Tab-separated table of C-alpha atoms in Angstrom:
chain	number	residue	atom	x	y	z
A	1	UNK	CA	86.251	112.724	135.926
A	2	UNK	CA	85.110	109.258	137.438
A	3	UNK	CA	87.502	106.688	137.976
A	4	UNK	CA	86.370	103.257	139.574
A	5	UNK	CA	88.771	100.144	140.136
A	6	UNK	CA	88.079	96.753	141.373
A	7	UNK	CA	87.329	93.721	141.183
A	8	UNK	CA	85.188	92.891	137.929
A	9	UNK	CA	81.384	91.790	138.276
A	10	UNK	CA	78.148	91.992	136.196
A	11	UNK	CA	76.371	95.408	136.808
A	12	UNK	CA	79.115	97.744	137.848
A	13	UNK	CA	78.347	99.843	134.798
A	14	UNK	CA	74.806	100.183	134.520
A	15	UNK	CA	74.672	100.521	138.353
A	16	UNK	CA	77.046	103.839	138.046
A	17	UNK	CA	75.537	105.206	134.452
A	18	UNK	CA	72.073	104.720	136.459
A	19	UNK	CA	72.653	107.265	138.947
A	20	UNK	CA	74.073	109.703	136.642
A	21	UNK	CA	71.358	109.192	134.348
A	22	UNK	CA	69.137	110.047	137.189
A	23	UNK	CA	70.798	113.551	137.750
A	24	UNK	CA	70.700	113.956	133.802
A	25	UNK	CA	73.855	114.038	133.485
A	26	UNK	CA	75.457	113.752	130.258
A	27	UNK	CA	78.695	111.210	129.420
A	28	UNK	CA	81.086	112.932	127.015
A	29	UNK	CA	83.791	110.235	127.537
A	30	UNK	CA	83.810	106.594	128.564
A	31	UNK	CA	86.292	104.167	128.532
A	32	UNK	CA	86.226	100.534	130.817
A	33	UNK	CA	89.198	98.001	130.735
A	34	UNK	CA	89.170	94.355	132.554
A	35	UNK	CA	92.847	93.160	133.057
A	36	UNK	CA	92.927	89.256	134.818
A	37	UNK	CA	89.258	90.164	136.401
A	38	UNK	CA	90.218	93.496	137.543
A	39	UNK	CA	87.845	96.533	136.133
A	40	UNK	CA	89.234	100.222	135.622
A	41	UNK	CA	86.319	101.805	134.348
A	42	UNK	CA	86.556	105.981	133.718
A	43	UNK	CA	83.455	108.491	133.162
A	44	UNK	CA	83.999	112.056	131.564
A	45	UNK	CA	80.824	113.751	133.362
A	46	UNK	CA	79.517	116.949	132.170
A	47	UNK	CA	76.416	118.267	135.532
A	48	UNK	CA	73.874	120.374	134.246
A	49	UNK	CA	73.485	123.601	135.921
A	50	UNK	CA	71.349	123.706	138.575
A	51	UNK	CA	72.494	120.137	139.532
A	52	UNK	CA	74.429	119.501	142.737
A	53	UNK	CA	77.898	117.933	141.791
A	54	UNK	CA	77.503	116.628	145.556
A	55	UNK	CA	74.999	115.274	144.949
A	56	UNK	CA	76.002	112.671	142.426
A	57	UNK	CA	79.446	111.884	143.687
A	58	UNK	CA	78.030	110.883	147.193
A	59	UNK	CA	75.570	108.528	145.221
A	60	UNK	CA	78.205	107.089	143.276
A	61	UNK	CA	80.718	107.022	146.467
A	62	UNK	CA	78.202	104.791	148.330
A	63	UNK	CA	77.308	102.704	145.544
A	64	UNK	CA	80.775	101.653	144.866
A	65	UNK	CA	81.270	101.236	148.495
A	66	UNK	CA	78.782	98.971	148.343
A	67	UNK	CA	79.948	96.728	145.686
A	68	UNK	CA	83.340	96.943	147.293
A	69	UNK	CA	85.271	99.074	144.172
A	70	UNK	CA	87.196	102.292	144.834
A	71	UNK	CA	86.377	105.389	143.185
A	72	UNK	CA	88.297	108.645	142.567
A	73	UNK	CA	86.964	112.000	141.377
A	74	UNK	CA	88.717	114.727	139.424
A	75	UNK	CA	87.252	118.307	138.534
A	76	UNK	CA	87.845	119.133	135.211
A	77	UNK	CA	88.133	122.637	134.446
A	78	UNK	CA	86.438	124.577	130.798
A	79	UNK	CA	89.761	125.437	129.958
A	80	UNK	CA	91.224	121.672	130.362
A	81	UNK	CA	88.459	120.128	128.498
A	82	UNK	CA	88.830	122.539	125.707
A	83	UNK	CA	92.280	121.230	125.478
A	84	UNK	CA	91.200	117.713	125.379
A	85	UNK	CA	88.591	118.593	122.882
A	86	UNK	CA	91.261	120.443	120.275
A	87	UNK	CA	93.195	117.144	120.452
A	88	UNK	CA	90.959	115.434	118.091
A	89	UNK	CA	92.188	116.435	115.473
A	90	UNK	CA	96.169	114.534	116.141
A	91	UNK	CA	96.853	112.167	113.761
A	92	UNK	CA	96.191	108.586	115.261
A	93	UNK	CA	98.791	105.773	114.567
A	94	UNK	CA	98.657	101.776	115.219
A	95	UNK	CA	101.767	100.331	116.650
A	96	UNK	CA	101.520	96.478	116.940
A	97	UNK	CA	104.008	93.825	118.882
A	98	UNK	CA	103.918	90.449	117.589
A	99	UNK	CA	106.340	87.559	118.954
A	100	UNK	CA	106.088	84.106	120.288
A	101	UNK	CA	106.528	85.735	123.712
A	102	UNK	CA	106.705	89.862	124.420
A	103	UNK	CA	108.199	90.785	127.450
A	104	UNK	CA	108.480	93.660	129.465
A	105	UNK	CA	111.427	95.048	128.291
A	106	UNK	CA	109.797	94.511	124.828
A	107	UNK	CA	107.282	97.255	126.060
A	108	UNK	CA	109.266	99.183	127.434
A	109	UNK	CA	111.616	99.859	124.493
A	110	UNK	CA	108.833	100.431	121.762
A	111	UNK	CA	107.004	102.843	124.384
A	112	UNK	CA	110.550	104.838	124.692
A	113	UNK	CA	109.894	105.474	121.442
A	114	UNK	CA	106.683	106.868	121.088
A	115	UNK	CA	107.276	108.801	123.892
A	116	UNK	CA	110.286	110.315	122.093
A	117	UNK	CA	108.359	111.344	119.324
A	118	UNK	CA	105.929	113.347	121.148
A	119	UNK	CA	103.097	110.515	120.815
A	120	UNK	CA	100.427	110.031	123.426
A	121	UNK	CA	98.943	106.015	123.989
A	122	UNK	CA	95.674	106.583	123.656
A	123	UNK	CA	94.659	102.331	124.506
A	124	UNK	CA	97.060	99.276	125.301
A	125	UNK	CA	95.084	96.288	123.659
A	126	UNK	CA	96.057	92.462	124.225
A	127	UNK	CA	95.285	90.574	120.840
A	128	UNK	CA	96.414	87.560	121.288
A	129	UNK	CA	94.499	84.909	123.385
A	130	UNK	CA	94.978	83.581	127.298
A	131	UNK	CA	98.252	81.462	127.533
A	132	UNK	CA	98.119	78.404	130.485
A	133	UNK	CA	101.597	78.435	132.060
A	134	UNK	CA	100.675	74.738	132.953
A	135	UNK	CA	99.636	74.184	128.915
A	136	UNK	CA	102.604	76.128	127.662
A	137	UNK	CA	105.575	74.216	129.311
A	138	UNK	CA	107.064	72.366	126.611
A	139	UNK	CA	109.394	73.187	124.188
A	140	UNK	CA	106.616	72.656	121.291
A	141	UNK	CA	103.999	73.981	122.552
A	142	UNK	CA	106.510	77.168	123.229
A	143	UNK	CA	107.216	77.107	119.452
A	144	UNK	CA	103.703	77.437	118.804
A	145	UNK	CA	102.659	80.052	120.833
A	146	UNK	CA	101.879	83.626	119.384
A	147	UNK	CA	101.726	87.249	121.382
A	148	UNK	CA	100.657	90.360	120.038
A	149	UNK	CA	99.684	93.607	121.744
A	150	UNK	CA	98.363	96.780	120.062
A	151	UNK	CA	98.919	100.693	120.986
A	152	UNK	CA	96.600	102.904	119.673
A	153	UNK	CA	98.908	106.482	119.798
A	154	UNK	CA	97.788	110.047	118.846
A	155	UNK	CA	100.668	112.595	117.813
A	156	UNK	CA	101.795	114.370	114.658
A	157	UNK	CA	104.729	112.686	113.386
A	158	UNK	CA	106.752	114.799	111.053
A	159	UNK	CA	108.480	111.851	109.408
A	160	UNK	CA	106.882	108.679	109.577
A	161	UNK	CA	109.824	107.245	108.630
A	162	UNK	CA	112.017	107.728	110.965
A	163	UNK	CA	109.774	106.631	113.587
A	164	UNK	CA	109.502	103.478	111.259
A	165	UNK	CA	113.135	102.820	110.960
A	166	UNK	CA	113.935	103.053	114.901
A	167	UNK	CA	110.839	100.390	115.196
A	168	UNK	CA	112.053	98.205	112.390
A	169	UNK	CA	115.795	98.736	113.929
A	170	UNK	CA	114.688	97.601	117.258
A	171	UNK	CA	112.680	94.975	115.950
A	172	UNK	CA	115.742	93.231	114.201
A	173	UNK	CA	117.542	93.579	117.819
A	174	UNK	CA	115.435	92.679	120.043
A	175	UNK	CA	114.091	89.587	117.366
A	176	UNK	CA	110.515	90.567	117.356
A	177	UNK	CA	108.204	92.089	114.875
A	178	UNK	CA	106.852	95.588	115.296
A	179	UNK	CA	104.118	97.235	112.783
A	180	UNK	CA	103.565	100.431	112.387
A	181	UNK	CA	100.459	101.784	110.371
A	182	UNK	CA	98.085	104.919	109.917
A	183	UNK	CA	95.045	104.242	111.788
A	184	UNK	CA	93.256	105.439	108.497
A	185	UNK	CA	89.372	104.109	107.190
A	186	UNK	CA	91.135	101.576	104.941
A	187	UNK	CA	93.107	99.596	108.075
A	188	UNK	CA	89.717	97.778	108.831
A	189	UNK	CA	87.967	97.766	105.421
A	190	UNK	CA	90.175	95.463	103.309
A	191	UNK	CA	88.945	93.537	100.958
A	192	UNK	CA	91.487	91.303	99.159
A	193	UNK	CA	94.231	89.765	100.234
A	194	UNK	CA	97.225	87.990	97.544
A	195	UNK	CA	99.879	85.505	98.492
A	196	UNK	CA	102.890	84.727	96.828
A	197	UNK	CA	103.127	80.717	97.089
A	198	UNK	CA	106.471	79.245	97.608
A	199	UNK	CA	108.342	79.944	100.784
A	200	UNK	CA	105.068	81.857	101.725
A	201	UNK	CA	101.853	79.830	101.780
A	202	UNK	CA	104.177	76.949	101.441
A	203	UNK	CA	107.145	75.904	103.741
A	204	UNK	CA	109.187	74.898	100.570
A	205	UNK	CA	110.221	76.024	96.939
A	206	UNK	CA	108.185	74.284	94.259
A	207	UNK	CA	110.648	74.202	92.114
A	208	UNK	CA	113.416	73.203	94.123
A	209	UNK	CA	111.282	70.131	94.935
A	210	UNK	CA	110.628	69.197	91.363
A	211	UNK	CA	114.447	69.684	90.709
A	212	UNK	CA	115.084	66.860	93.268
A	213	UNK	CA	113.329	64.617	91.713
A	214	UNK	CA	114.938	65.152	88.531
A	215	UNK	CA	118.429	65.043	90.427
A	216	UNK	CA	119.323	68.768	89.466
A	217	UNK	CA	118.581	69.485	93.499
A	218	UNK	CA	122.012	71.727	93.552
A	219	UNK	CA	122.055	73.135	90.515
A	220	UNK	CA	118.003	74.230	90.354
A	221	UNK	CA	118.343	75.528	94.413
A	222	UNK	CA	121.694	78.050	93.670
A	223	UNK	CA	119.505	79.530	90.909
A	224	UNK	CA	116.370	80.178	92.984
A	225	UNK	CA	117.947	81.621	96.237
A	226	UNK	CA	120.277	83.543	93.728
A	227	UNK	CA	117.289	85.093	92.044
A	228	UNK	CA	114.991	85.252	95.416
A	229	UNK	CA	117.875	87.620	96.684
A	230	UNK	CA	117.265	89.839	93.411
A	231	UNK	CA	120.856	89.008	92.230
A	232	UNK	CA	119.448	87.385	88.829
A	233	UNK	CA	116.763	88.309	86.506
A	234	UNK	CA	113.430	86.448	87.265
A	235	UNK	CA	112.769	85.346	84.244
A	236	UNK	CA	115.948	84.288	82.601
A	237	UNK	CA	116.853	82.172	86.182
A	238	UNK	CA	113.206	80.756	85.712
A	239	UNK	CA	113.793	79.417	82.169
A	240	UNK	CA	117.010	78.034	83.266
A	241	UNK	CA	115.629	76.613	86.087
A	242	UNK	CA	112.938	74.961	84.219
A	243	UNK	CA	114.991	73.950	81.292
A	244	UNK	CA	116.832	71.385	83.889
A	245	UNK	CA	113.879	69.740	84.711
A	246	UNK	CA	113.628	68.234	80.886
A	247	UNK	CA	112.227	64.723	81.226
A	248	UNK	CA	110.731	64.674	84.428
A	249	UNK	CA	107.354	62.232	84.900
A	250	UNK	CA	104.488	63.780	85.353
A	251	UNK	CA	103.065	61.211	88.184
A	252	UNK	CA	105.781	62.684	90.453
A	253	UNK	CA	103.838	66.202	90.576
A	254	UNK	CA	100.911	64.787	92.668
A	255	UNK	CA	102.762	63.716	95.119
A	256	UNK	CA	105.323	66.572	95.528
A	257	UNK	CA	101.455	68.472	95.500
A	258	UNK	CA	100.673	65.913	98.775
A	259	UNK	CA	103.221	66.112	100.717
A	260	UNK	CA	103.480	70.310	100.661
A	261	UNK	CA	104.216	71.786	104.257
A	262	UNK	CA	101.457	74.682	104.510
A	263	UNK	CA	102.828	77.489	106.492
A	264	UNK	CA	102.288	77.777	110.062
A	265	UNK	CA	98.465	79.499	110.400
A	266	UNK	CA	97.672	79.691	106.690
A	267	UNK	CA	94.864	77.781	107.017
A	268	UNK	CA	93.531	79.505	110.031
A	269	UNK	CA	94.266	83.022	108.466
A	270	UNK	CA	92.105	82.242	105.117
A	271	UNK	CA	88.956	80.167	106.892
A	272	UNK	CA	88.571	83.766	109.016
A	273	UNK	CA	89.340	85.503	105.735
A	274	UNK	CA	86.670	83.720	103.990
A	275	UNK	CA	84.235	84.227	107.141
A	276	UNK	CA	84.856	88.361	106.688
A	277	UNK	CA	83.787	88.041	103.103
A	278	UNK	CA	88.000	88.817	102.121
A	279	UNK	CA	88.740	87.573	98.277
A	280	UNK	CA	92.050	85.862	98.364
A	281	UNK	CA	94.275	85.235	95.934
A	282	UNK	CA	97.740	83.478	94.973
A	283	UNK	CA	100.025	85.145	92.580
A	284	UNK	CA	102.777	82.984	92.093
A	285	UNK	CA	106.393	82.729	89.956
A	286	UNK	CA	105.549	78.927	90.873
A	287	UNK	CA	103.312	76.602	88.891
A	288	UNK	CA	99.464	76.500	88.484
A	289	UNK	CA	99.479	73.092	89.016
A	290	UNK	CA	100.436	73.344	92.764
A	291	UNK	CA	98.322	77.061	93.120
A	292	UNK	CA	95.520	75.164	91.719
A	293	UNK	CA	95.920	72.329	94.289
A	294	UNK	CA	96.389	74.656	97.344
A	295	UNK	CA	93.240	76.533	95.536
A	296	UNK	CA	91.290	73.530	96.179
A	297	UNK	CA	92.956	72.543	99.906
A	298	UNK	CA	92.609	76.119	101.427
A	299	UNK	CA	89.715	77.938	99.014
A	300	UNK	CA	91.397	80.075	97.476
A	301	UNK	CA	89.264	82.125	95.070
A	302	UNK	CA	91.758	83.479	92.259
A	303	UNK	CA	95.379	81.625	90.854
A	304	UNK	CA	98.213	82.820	88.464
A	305	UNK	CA	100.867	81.125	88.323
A	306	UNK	CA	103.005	79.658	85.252
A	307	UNK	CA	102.335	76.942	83.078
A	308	UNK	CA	104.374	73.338	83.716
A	309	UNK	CA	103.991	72.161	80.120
A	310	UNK	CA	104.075	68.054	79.590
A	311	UNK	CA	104.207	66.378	76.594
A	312	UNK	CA	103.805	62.148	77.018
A	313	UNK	CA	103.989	62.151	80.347
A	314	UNK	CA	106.633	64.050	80.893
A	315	UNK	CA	108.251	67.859	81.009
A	316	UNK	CA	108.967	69.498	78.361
A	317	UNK	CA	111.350	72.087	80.146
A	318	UNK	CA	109.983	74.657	78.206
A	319	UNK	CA	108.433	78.184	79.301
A	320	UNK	CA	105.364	78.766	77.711
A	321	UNK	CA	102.915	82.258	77.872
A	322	UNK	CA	104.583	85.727	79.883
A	323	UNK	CA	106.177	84.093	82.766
A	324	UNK	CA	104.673	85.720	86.363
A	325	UNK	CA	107.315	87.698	87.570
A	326	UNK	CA	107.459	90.887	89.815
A	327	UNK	CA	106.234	93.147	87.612
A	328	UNK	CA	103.268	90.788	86.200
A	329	UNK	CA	102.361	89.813	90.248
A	330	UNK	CA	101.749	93.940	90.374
A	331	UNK	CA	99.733	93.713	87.513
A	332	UNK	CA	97.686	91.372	87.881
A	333	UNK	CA	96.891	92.167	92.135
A	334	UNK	CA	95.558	95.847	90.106
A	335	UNK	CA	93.451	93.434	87.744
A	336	UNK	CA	91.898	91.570	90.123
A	337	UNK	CA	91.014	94.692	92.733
A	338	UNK	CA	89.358	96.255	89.730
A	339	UNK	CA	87.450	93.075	88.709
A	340	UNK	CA	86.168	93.500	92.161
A	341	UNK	CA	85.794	96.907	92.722
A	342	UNK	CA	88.253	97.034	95.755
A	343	UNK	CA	90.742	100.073	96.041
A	344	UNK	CA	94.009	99.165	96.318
A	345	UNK	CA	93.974	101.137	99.792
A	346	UNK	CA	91.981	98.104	100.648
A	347	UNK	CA	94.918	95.319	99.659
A	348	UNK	CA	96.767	93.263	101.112
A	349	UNK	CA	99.894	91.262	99.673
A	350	UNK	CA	101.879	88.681	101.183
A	351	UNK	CA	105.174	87.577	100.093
A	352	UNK	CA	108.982	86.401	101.121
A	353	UNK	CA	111.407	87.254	97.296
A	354	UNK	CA	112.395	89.956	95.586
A	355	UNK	CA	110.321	89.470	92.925
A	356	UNK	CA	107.523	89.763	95.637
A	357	UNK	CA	108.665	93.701	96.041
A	358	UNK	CA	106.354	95.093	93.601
A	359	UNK	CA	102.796	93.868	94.029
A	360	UNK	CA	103.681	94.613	97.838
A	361	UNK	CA	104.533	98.316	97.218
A	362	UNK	CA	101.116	98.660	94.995
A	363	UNK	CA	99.037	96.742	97.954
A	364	UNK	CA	97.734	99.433	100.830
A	365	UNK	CA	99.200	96.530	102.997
A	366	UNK	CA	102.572	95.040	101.636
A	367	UNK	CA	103.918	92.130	104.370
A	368	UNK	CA	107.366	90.918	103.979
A	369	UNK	CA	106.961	87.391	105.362
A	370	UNK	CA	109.927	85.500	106.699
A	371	UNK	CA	111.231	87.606	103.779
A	372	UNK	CA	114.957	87.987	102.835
A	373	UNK	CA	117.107	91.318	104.247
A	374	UNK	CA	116.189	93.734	101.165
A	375	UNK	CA	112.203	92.784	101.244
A	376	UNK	CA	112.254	93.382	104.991
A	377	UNK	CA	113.888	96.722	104.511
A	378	UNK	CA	111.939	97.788	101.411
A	379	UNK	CA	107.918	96.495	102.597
A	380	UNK	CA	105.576	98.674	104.741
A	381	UNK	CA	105.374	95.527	107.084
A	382	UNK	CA	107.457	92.538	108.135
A	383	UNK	CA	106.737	89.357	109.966
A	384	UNK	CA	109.267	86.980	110.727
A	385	UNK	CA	108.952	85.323	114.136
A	386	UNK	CA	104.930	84.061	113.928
A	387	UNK	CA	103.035	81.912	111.389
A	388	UNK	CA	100.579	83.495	108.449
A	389	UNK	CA	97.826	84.085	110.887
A	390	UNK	CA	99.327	86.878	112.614
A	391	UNK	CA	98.427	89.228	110.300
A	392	UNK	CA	94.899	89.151	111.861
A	393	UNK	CA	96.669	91.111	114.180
A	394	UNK	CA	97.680	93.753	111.774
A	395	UNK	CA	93.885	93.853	110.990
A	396	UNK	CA	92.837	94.882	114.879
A	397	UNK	CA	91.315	91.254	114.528
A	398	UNK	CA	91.625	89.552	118.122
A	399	UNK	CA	91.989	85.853	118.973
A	400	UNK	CA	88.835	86.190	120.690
A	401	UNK	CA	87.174	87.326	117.425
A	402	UNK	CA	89.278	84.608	115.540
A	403	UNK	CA	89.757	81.782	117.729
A	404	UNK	CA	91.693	78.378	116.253
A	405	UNK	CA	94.484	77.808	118.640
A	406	UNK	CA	94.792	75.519	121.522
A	407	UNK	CA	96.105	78.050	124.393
A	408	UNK	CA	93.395	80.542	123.436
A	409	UNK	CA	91.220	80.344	126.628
């Protein structure tokens, strides 16, 4: 075993894999890190018979000399890399740490875990991009900063989900988000992702914005958080909801349409989306009118929402075709991953309501997003302290491979 530290410079490699290539001596493991310009590169090295070991390691010693790096060697026995070799065969996991700022106790805690299970880290991976002290001062800029850091761990985990629930417990203490996935084929092969629309893509509740206008704000709002909580049927609270907006002109939709808040990193998640050849969709309890609008603003290739009927310029209040609820959002994510030949391994669904619950359990990837207390506890994932563009990180996708934000360096 070769281990060389130091400070980082073109060459270092090829100078090293040079020499060893010219003792023909085989690499069976290989691994090179550069943290703030420092390199920690380390060489498995297998000497064929015949070959002085000396030989090499006094090459190598004087070439890192030379370039000023410190080296270390290690004999590894048969018997020890036999061991190393039978661990192959662990089950590998992906723990991920996303929050506007992780800190070391942040590490510390989620690593006290995995060492509690019995899980080895395997590779410690930064995500997220370069952060300027100087550039990240103010209180704003603070707001909009993102952190992420992935552990790559190898273990067999009797019950996954315990070791989910202490993550997902500290996670709710400690007021960061903490993912925990298989590191299986399908984590970097997905294909489709689906987003529910209000409170989601959006930073408001259609409806609730419609009702406003109508002057049935109060009334329209207890009804939707009521039925986002799961405490009322979806579509009974829907019709009622939409019955009180009777009379309402239709030249107030395109501007409610105008002035929508997109959700922090929505449009930087689905432009990098579109670039990996990803299908997106929206699946909405909200109107097509709006999903048709955001279609057009972000690209969004498919849209099912619920029909906003109008009759002489104005709504009619009535609820026409199978209103889009839970159980039609699962439905239709299977009908659109067949249309395009995706598994539903390789899903992904997005969404904050109760009503969001199904078509995230059917999805390989379910995300609760800035989701209510019983989505959180019941979805495979949960995000609630970065914007929609975070779950690149959930993908293994790096800022570096997906830059669009100003303290990326």
């Amino acid at each position: 075993m070769i281990n060389i530290s130091g400070d980082d410079r073109p060459g270092v490699t090829s100078s090293i894999t040079g020499i060893l290539a010219d003792h023909d001596a085989t690499v069976l493991d290989i691994g090179q890190a550069v943290i703030h310009n420092t390199l920690s590169l380390g060489l498995l090295v297998d000497v064929p018979a015949g070959i002085e070991s000396a030989t090499i390691l006094k090459d190598v010693l004087f070439r890192c000399h030379a370039m000023g790096l410190q080296v270390r060697f290690l004999p590894v026995t048969a018997q020890s890399y036999e061991q190393w070799v039978s661990g192959r065969g662990k089950q590998r996991h992906i723990v991920t740490l996303l929050a506007r700022q992780i800190s070391a106790l942040h590490i510390a805690q989620v690593t006290e875990i995995v060492a509690r299970y019995g899980l080895n880290i395997d590779r410690i991976e930064r995500l997220s991009g370069r952060v300027s002290l100087l550039e990240n001062g103010t209180v704003d800029q603070r707001q909009k900063a993102r952190s992420s850091v992935e552990l790559s761990v190898r273990g067999f985990l009797e019950d996954p989900t315990d070791f989910r629930r202490e993550l997902l417990q500290l996670a709710n203490e400690a007021d960061i988000d903490i993912a925990y996935q298989e590191d299986s084929m399908f984590r970097r092969t997905r294909r489709l992702v689906a987003f529910d629309m209000d409170s989601t893509l959006i930073e408001a509740e259609v409806i609730d914005e419609l009702a406003k206008a109508a002057g049935v704000g109060d009334q329209v709002a207890e009804i939707t958080e009521r039925a986002m909580r799961g405490e009322l049927d979806f579509t009974e609270s829907f019709q009622a909801r939409v019955a009180l907006l009777e009379g309402l002109e239709e030249s107030v939709l395109q501007g409610i349409a105008e002035r929508l808040p997109i959700t922090e990193g929505a449009e930087r998640l689905i432009s990098t989306l579109k670039k990996l050849g990803y299908k997106t969709a929206i699946l909405s309890g909200g109107f097509t009118y709006f999903g048709h609008y955001l279609q057009r603003k972000l690209g969004i290739d498919y849209v099912y929402a619920n029909e906003l009927p109008v009759e002489e310029g104005r709504v009619t209040g009535k609820v026409v075709g199978r209103v889009v609820d839970g159980q039609r959002k699962a439905e239709l994510l299977q009908e659109i991953a067949q249309r395009e030949g995706i598994d539903m391994e390789q899903v992904i669904a997005v969404g904050d309501g109760a009503n969001d619950l199904p078509m995230l359990s059917a999805a390989g990837l379910g995300i609760a997003f800035h989701a209510k207390p019983i989505v959180r506890q019941s979805a495979k994932q949960s995000i609630s302290t970065l914007g929609l563009d975070s779950i690149l990180y959930l993908l293994g996708i790096s800022d570096n491979l997906a830059p669009g934000q100003a303290n990326v360096l």
